[in-house]
Amino acid sequence: TLNLPRIAYRARGDDDRLFEEARRLMDLAVEIFKVKKRWMDLAVKAGRLPFAVQRPRDPRTGRRGPPAVDLDSLVYTIGVVGGNEMAQWHTGYQLHESPEAVKLLVKLLLEMRKYKVELEQRTGLRLAIARTPAESCAQRLAVADLISPEFRDMAVKVVKGDLERAKELLAEGVRDVPVYYTNGTHVYVGAQIPLTERISIEQKFWPILSGGNIFHIWLGEAYPDPEALFKLTKRIATQTHIGYFAYTKDLTICQQCFEVSAGINDVCPSCGSPNVKYWSRVTGYYQEVSGWNEAKKQELKERYRTRISV
Ligand SMILES: [Zn+2]
């Protein structure tokens, strides 16, 4: 998963250098894929992947079928993180602040897609440029830049989260700190813009990426109007390029009376107990918030939740 903001730091405002740097990182990714492939080939040869390469017998003919997993047809995925911060550093605007920022990210992804085809021809590997879940690397890459003497001064200007708290913790040697780069090609989670505007920005990246992308709808209401929910769902499914989307309602689960209530509540609305746990969608799945890393917890606080009822 490529650290897009770092590409922008290195480019110093020059588009050509931005694209050049992206290609260099893609070359690096391919070298890693080659190592991985060599490792897998050796593992197969040594009989270390018996389940994946098993050839089950056809129950009727008794003849063996093809291997369960066709390792040669694997697609190697290059992911992206921090498209928003890349654009922010390079253009001065975040995705939700200017069409110029959106245009730059589209352009960068198109350049990457073009180069992907070239790399496929050169290496024989099947490659994909996709959004990856990046639950840890959205934090990890931001931290890597914050502790790097080369990138620190630039990173502090665009990383999201609680930078002051993160700086204190980083100084103590802690690495699980509440800062992050925006996931994939998403708009900053805290951007206070209407849902329709976020749809119109994020849908532009769908036709360019070959998978992995998700559009989040962070619900701000405990019980949105079903009719409004239906209309929105229909609209996204039939009138946008968004191919996969998720509604997320935060949940509070009382450890005293086990009542499940909507939203992040300090105390259980039913029995008043402060002994509560929270569940929400970290990126793809619902998980208990206490198990999230500090960056994702911070992101949860910053998510701009929308009302969809009229
Ligand atoms: Zn309770």
Short mmCIF file of C-alpha atoms and ligand atoms in Angstrom, two decimals:
data_model
loop_
_atom_site.label_atom_id
_atom_site.label_comp_id
_atom_site.label_asym_id
_atom_site.label_seq_id
_atom_site.Cartn_x
_atom_site.Cartn_y
_atom_site.Cartn_z
CA THR A 1 0.00 0.00 0.00
CA LEU A 2 1.59 3.19 -1.22
CA ASN A 3 2.02 6.23 0.99
CA LEU A 4 0.59 8.86 -1.35
CA PRO A 5 1.28 11.89 0.88
CA ARG A 6 4.98 11.00 0.86
CA ILE A 7 4.89 11.01 -2.93
CA ALA A 8 3.63 14.58 -2.74
CA TYR A 9 6.27 15.61 -0.17
CA ARG A 10 8.97 14.37 -2.54
CA ALA A 11 7.42 16.00 -5.60
CA ARG A 12 7.58 19.51 -4.10
CA GLY A 13 4.66 20.76 -6.14
CA ASP A 14 5.83 19.35 -9.47
CA ASP A 15 3.23 17.14 -11.23
CA ASP A 16 5.78 15.22 -13.30
CA ARG A 17 7.81 14.40 -10.23
CA LEU A 18 4.63 13.31 -8.47
CA PHE A 19 3.83 10.78 -11.20
CA GLU A 20 7.46 9.71 -11.46
CA GLU A 21 7.60 9.03 -7.74
CA ALA A 22 4.37 6.99 -7.93
CA ARG A 23 5.92 4.86 -10.68
CA ARG A 24 9.05 4.36 -8.59
CA LEU A 25 6.96 3.08 -5.67
CA MET A 26 5.03 0.79 -8.00
CA ASP A 27 8.36 -0.64 -9.20
CA LEU A 28 9.23 -1.25 -5.57
CA ALA A 29 5.86 -2.96 -4.97
CA VAL A 30 6.51 -5.25 -7.93
CA GLU A 31 9.90 -6.22 -6.49
CA ILE A 32 8.09 -7.20 -3.29
CA PHE A 33 5.54 -9.23 -5.27
CA LYS A 34 8.40 -11.06 -7.00
CA VAL A 35 9.90 -11.98 -3.65
CA LYS A 36 6.50 -13.12 -2.42
CA LYS A 37 5.97 -15.17 -5.55
CA ARG A 38 9.36 -16.81 -5.21
CA TRP A 39 8.57 -17.63 -1.61
CA MET A 40 5.22 -19.16 -2.59
CA ASP A 41 6.78 -21.20 -5.40
CA LEU A 42 9.36 -22.58 -2.97
CA ALA A 43 6.66 -23.31 -0.38
CA VAL A 44 4.61 -25.22 -2.97
CA LYS A 45 7.64 -27.14 -4.18
CA ALA A 46 8.51 -28.11 -0.62
CA GLY A 47 4.96 -29.31 0.04
CA ARG A 48 4.28 -26.57 2.56
CA LEU A 49 0.94 -25.47 1.08
CA PRO A 50 -0.88 -28.82 0.89
CA PHE A 51 -4.36 -27.39 1.35
CA ALA A 52 -4.05 -24.72 -1.33
CA VAL A 53 -2.52 -26.99 -3.98
CA GLN A 54 -4.55 -30.14 -3.28
CA ARG A 55 -6.21 -31.71 -6.31
CA PRO A 56 -9.48 -33.22 -5.11
CA ARG A 57 -10.76 -36.25 -7.00
CA ASP A 58 -13.92 -36.03 -9.02
CA PRO A 59 -16.31 -38.37 -7.13
CA ARG A 60 -17.76 -39.76 -10.37
CA THR A 61 -14.68 -40.33 -12.49
CA GLY A 62 -12.13 -40.70 -9.69
CA ARG A 63 -9.82 -38.46 -11.66
CA ARG A 64 -7.99 -35.57 -10.01
CA GLY A 65 -9.16 -32.04 -10.81
CA PRO A 66 -7.03 -28.90 -11.02
CA PRO A 67 -5.33 -27.55 -7.87
CA ALA A 68 -7.78 -25.93 -5.43
CA VAL A 69 -6.00 -22.60 -5.74
CA ASP A 70 -4.51 -21.56 -9.04
CA LEU A 71 -1.48 -19.67 -7.79
CA ASP A 72 -0.55 -18.50 -11.28
CA SER A 73 -3.80 -16.58 -11.64
CA LEU A 74 -3.32 -14.61 -8.44
CA VAL A 75 -3.74 -10.87 -8.72
CA TYR A 76 -1.19 -8.76 -6.90
CA THR A 77 -2.76 -5.67 -5.41
CA ILE A 78 -1.16 -2.27 -5.07
CA GLY A 79 -3.15 -0.20 -2.61
CA VAL A 80 -3.20 3.52 -1.92
CA VAL A 81 -3.53 5.48 1.31
CA GLY A 82 -3.86 9.21 1.88
CA GLY A 83 -5.11 10.41 -1.50
CA ASN A 84 -6.69 13.28 0.38
CA GLU A 85 -3.47 14.36 2.11
CA MET A 86 -1.49 13.90 -1.11
CA ALA A 87 -3.83 16.38 -2.81
CA GLN A 88 -3.77 18.64 0.24
CA TRP A 89 0.00 18.95 0.19
CA HIS A 90 0.30 19.24 -3.56
CA THR A 91 -2.57 21.66 -4.26
CA GLY A 92 -3.21 23.25 -0.88
CA TYR A 93 -6.72 21.85 -0.76
CA GLN A 94 -8.34 18.70 0.55
CA LEU A 95 -10.66 16.72 -1.71
CA HIS A 96 -13.77 18.37 -0.26
CA GLU A 97 -12.30 21.85 -0.52
CA SER A 98 -11.56 22.17 -4.22
CA PRO A 99 -12.24 20.40 -7.52
CA GLU A 100 -8.56 20.96 -8.26
CA ALA A 101 -7.65 18.48 -5.52
CA VAL A 102 -10.07 15.87 -6.90
CA LYS A 103 -8.71 16.38 -10.40
CA LEU A 104 -5.15 15.80 -9.23
CA LEU A 105 -6.00 12.52 -7.51
CA VAL A 106 -7.91 11.33 -10.58
CA LYS A 107 -4.92 12.23 -12.73
CA LEU A 108 -2.48 10.44 -10.45
CA LEU A 109 -4.59 7.27 -10.40
CA LEU A 110 -4.93 7.33 -14.18
CA GLU A 111 -1.16 7.66 -14.52
CA MET A 112 -0.75 4.74 -12.14
CA ARG A 113 -3.23 2.65 -14.07
CA LYS A 114 -1.37 3.33 -17.29
CA TYR A 115 1.91 2.29 -15.70
CA LYS A 116 0.26 -0.78 -14.19
CA VAL A 117 -0.43 -2.11 -17.71
CA GLU A 118 3.20 -1.51 -18.64
CA LEU A 119 4.39 -3.35 -15.53
CA GLU A 120 2.08 -6.28 -16.26
CA GLN A 121 3.52 -6.63 -19.75
CA ARG A 122 7.05 -6.38 -18.43
CA THR A 123 6.69 -8.83 -15.52
CA GLY A 124 3.87 -11.19 -16.51
CA LEU A 125 2.26 -10.58 -13.11
CA ARG A 126 -1.41 -9.67 -12.93
CA LEU A 127 -1.66 -6.40 -11.02
CA ALA A 128 -4.50 -4.34 -9.61
CA ILE A 129 -4.62 -0.84 -8.20
CA ALA A 130 -7.15 -0.85 -5.44
CA ARG A 131 -8.17 0.67 -2.20
CA THR A 132 -6.96 -1.55 0.62
CA PRO A 133 -8.58 -1.75 4.07
CA ALA A 134 -5.35 -0.30 5.52
CA GLU A 135 -6.67 -0.40 9.07
CA SER A 136 -3.20 -0.24 10.50
CA CYS A 137 -1.24 1.29 7.66
CA ALA A 138 -3.33 4.49 7.52
CA GLN A 139 -1.87 5.09 10.97
CA ARG A 140 1.51 3.48 10.40
CA LEU A 141 2.38 5.54 7.33
CA ALA A 142 1.37 8.77 9.08
CA VAL A 143 3.55 7.82 12.06
CA ALA A 144 6.42 6.86 9.75
CA ASP A 145 6.33 10.34 8.23
CA LEU A 146 5.99 12.08 11.60
CA ILE A 147 9.11 10.41 12.98
CA SER A 148 11.12 10.89 9.79
CA PRO A 149 13.48 13.90 9.89
CA GLU A 150 12.97 14.23 6.14
CA PHE A 151 9.16 14.37 6.11
CA ARG A 152 8.17 15.45 9.62
CA ASP A 153 7.76 19.17 8.91
CA MET A 154 5.48 18.45 5.96
CA ALA A 155 3.51 15.65 7.58
CA VAL A 156 2.50 17.76 10.60
CA LYS A 157 0.62 20.04 8.23
CA VAL A 158 -1.64 17.37 6.74
CA VAL A 159 -1.98 14.35 9.07
CA LYS A 160 -5.41 13.93 10.60
CA GLY A 161 -6.20 13.25 14.22
CA ASP A 162 -4.94 14.59 17.53
CA LEU A 163 -1.49 15.77 16.51
CA GLU A 164 -0.53 17.33 19.86
CA ARG A 165 -1.34 14.16 21.78
CA ALA A 166 0.42 12.08 19.15
CA LYS A 167 3.58 14.21 19.41
CA GLU A 168 3.71 13.68 23.18
CA LEU A 169 3.27 9.95 22.81
CA LEU A 170 5.78 9.67 19.95
CA ALA A 171 8.35 11.46 22.12
CA GLU A 172 7.83 8.74 24.73
CA GLY A 173 8.45 6.08 22.10
CA VAL A 174 4.80 5.05 21.76
CA ARG A 175 3.81 4.22 18.18
CA ASP A 176 0.09 3.47 18.53
CA VAL A 177 -0.91 7.13 18.46
CA PRO A 178 -4.12 8.96 17.40
CA VAL A 179 -3.04 10.21 13.96
CA TYR A 180 -3.76 8.90 10.50
CA TYR A 181 -3.91 9.53 6.79
CA THR A 182 -7.32 9.36 5.16
CA ASN A 183 -8.14 5.91 3.86
CA GLY A 184 -7.70 5.21 0.14
CA THR A 185 -9.38 7.80 -2.03
CA HIS A 186 -11.86 8.86 0.62
CA VAL A 187 -12.78 12.37 1.59
CA TYR A 188 -11.53 13.25 5.11
CA VAL A 189 -13.98 11.55 7.52
CA GLY A 190 -14.50 14.79 9.42
CA ALA A 191 -15.28 16.92 6.36
CA GLN A 192 -18.52 18.72 7.09
CA ILE A 193 -20.14 18.43 3.71
CA PRO A 194 -23.52 17.03 2.69
CA LEU A 195 -23.63 13.36 1.79
CA THR A 196 -24.58 14.19 -1.81
CA GLU A 197 -21.37 16.16 -2.16
CA ARG A 198 -19.26 13.35 -0.76
CA ILE A 199 -20.94 10.92 -3.15
CA SER A 200 -20.19 13.19 -6.08
CA ILE A 201 -16.49 13.37 -5.13
CA GLU A 202 -15.81 9.76 -4.14
CA GLN A 203 -17.72 8.17 -7.02
CA LYS A 204 -15.18 9.60 -9.45
CA PHE A 205 -12.54 7.16 -8.20
CA TRP A 206 -14.63 4.02 -8.60
CA PRO A 207 -14.21 3.52 -12.34
CA ILE A 208 -10.42 3.95 -11.99
CA LEU A 209 -9.72 1.52 -9.13
CA SER A 210 -10.14 -2.19 -9.66
CA GLY A 211 -11.67 -3.14 -6.38
CA GLY A 212 -11.58 -2.86 -2.64
CA ASN A 213 -13.38 0.43 -2.51
CA ILE A 214 -16.22 1.15 -0.10
CA PHE A 215 -18.42 4.19 0.42
CA HIS A 216 -19.30 4.90 4.04
CA ILE A 217 -22.51 6.42 5.27
CA TRP A 218 -22.03 7.29 8.93
CA LEU A 219 -25.53 7.58 10.29
CA GLY A 220 -26.22 10.47 12.60
CA GLU A 221 -29.67 9.35 13.59
CA ALA A 222 -30.70 6.49 15.83
CA TYR A 223 -33.61 5.56 13.61
CA PRO A 224 -33.52 7.12 10.14
CA ASP A 225 -36.77 7.30 8.26
CA PRO A 226 -37.11 4.03 6.27
CA GLU A 227 -38.49 5.84 3.24
CA ALA A 228 -35.50 8.20 3.16
CA LEU A 229 -33.17 5.25 3.62
CA PHE A 230 -34.77 3.46 0.70
CA LYS A 231 -34.59 6.50 -1.56
CA LEU A 232 -30.92 7.06 -0.75
CA THR A 233 -30.06 3.40 -1.30
CA LYS A 234 -31.82 3.38 -4.64
CA ARG A 235 -30.11 6.57 -5.68
CA ILE A 236 -26.63 5.32 -4.83
CA ALA A 237 -27.25 1.97 -6.49
CA THR A 238 -28.73 3.26 -9.72
CA GLN A 239 -27.41 6.78 -10.25
CA THR A 240 -23.80 6.76 -9.11
CA HIS A 241 -20.58 4.92 -9.88
CA ILE A 242 -20.43 3.64 -6.29
CA GLY A 243 -20.35 -0.13 -6.37
CA TYR A 244 -20.24 -0.97 -2.69
CA PHE A 245 -21.48 1.00 0.27
CA ALA A 246 -22.25 0.57 3.91
CA TYR A 247 -24.51 2.21 6.44
CA THR A 248 -22.93 2.46 9.87
CA LYS A 249 -24.84 3.12 13.05
CA ASP A 250 -22.69 3.27 16.18
CA LEU A 251 -23.90 1.06 18.98
CA THR A 252 -23.61 1.23 22.76
CA ILE A 253 -23.90 -2.10 24.54
CA CYS A 254 -24.61 -2.00 28.24
CA GLN A 255 -22.62 -4.50 30.30
CA GLN A 256 -25.12 -4.17 33.17
CA CYS A 257 -28.52 -4.74 31.56
CA PHE A 258 -27.28 -5.70 28.04
CA GLU A 259 -29.48 -3.14 26.35
CA VAL A 260 -28.23 -2.15 22.89
CA SER A 261 -28.73 1.53 22.14
CA ALA A 262 -27.92 3.64 19.09
CA GLY A 263 -25.00 6.05 19.12
CA ILE A 264 -21.98 6.45 21.37
CA ASN A 265 -23.50 6.99 24.82
CA ASP A 266 -21.49 7.68 28.00
CA VAL A 267 -24.05 5.82 30.06
CA CYS A 268 -26.70 3.27 29.20
CA PRO A 269 -29.92 5.17 28.38
CA SER A 270 -31.91 2.31 29.85
CA CYS A 271 -30.34 1.71 33.28
CA GLY A 272 -27.85 4.58 33.58
CA SER A 273 -24.81 2.33 33.97
CA PRO A 274 -21.48 3.77 32.78
CA ASN A 275 -20.28 0.22 32.20
CA VAL A 276 -20.79 0.20 28.44
CA LYS A 277 -19.00 -1.07 25.35
CA TYR A 278 -19.10 0.42 21.88
CA TRP A 279 -19.37 -1.23 18.50
CA SER A 280 -18.89 0.41 15.14
CA ARG A 281 -17.48 -0.27 11.70
CA VAL A 282 -13.71 0.04 11.78
CA THR A 283 -13.42 -0.07 7.98
CA GLY A 284 -15.11 -3.15 6.58
CA TYR A 285 -16.59 -4.85 9.60
CA TYR A 286 -18.24 -4.05 12.89
CA GLN A 287 -15.88 -4.54 15.80
CA GLU A 288 -15.72 -3.61 19.42
CA VAL A 289 -14.14 -0.15 19.59
CA SER A 290 -11.88 -1.07 22.53
CA GLY A 291 -9.92 -3.35 20.19
CA TRP A 292 -9.23 -0.62 17.62
CA ASN A 293 -5.89 1.11 17.31
CA GLU A 294 -5.67 4.69 18.62
CA ALA A 295 -5.87 6.19 15.14
CA LYS A 296 -9.11 4.42 14.32
CA LYS A 297 -10.55 5.43 17.70
CA GLN A 298 -9.65 9.02 16.90
CA GLU A 299 -11.21 8.69 13.46
CA LEU A 300 -14.41 7.44 15.09
CA LYS A 301 -14.55 10.67 17.11
CA GLU A 302 -14.01 12.78 14.01
CA ARG A 303 -16.47 11.05 11.67
CA TYR A 304 -19.01 13.48 10.33
CA ARG A 305 -22.33 11.71 10.69
CA THR A 306 -25.21 12.61 8.47
CA ARG A 307 -28.95 12.84 8.91
CA ILE A 308 -30.71 11.25 6.02
CA SER A 309 -34.31 11.71 7.13
CA VAL A 310 -36.00 14.72 5.60
ZN ZN B 1 -28.10 -0.72 30.92
#
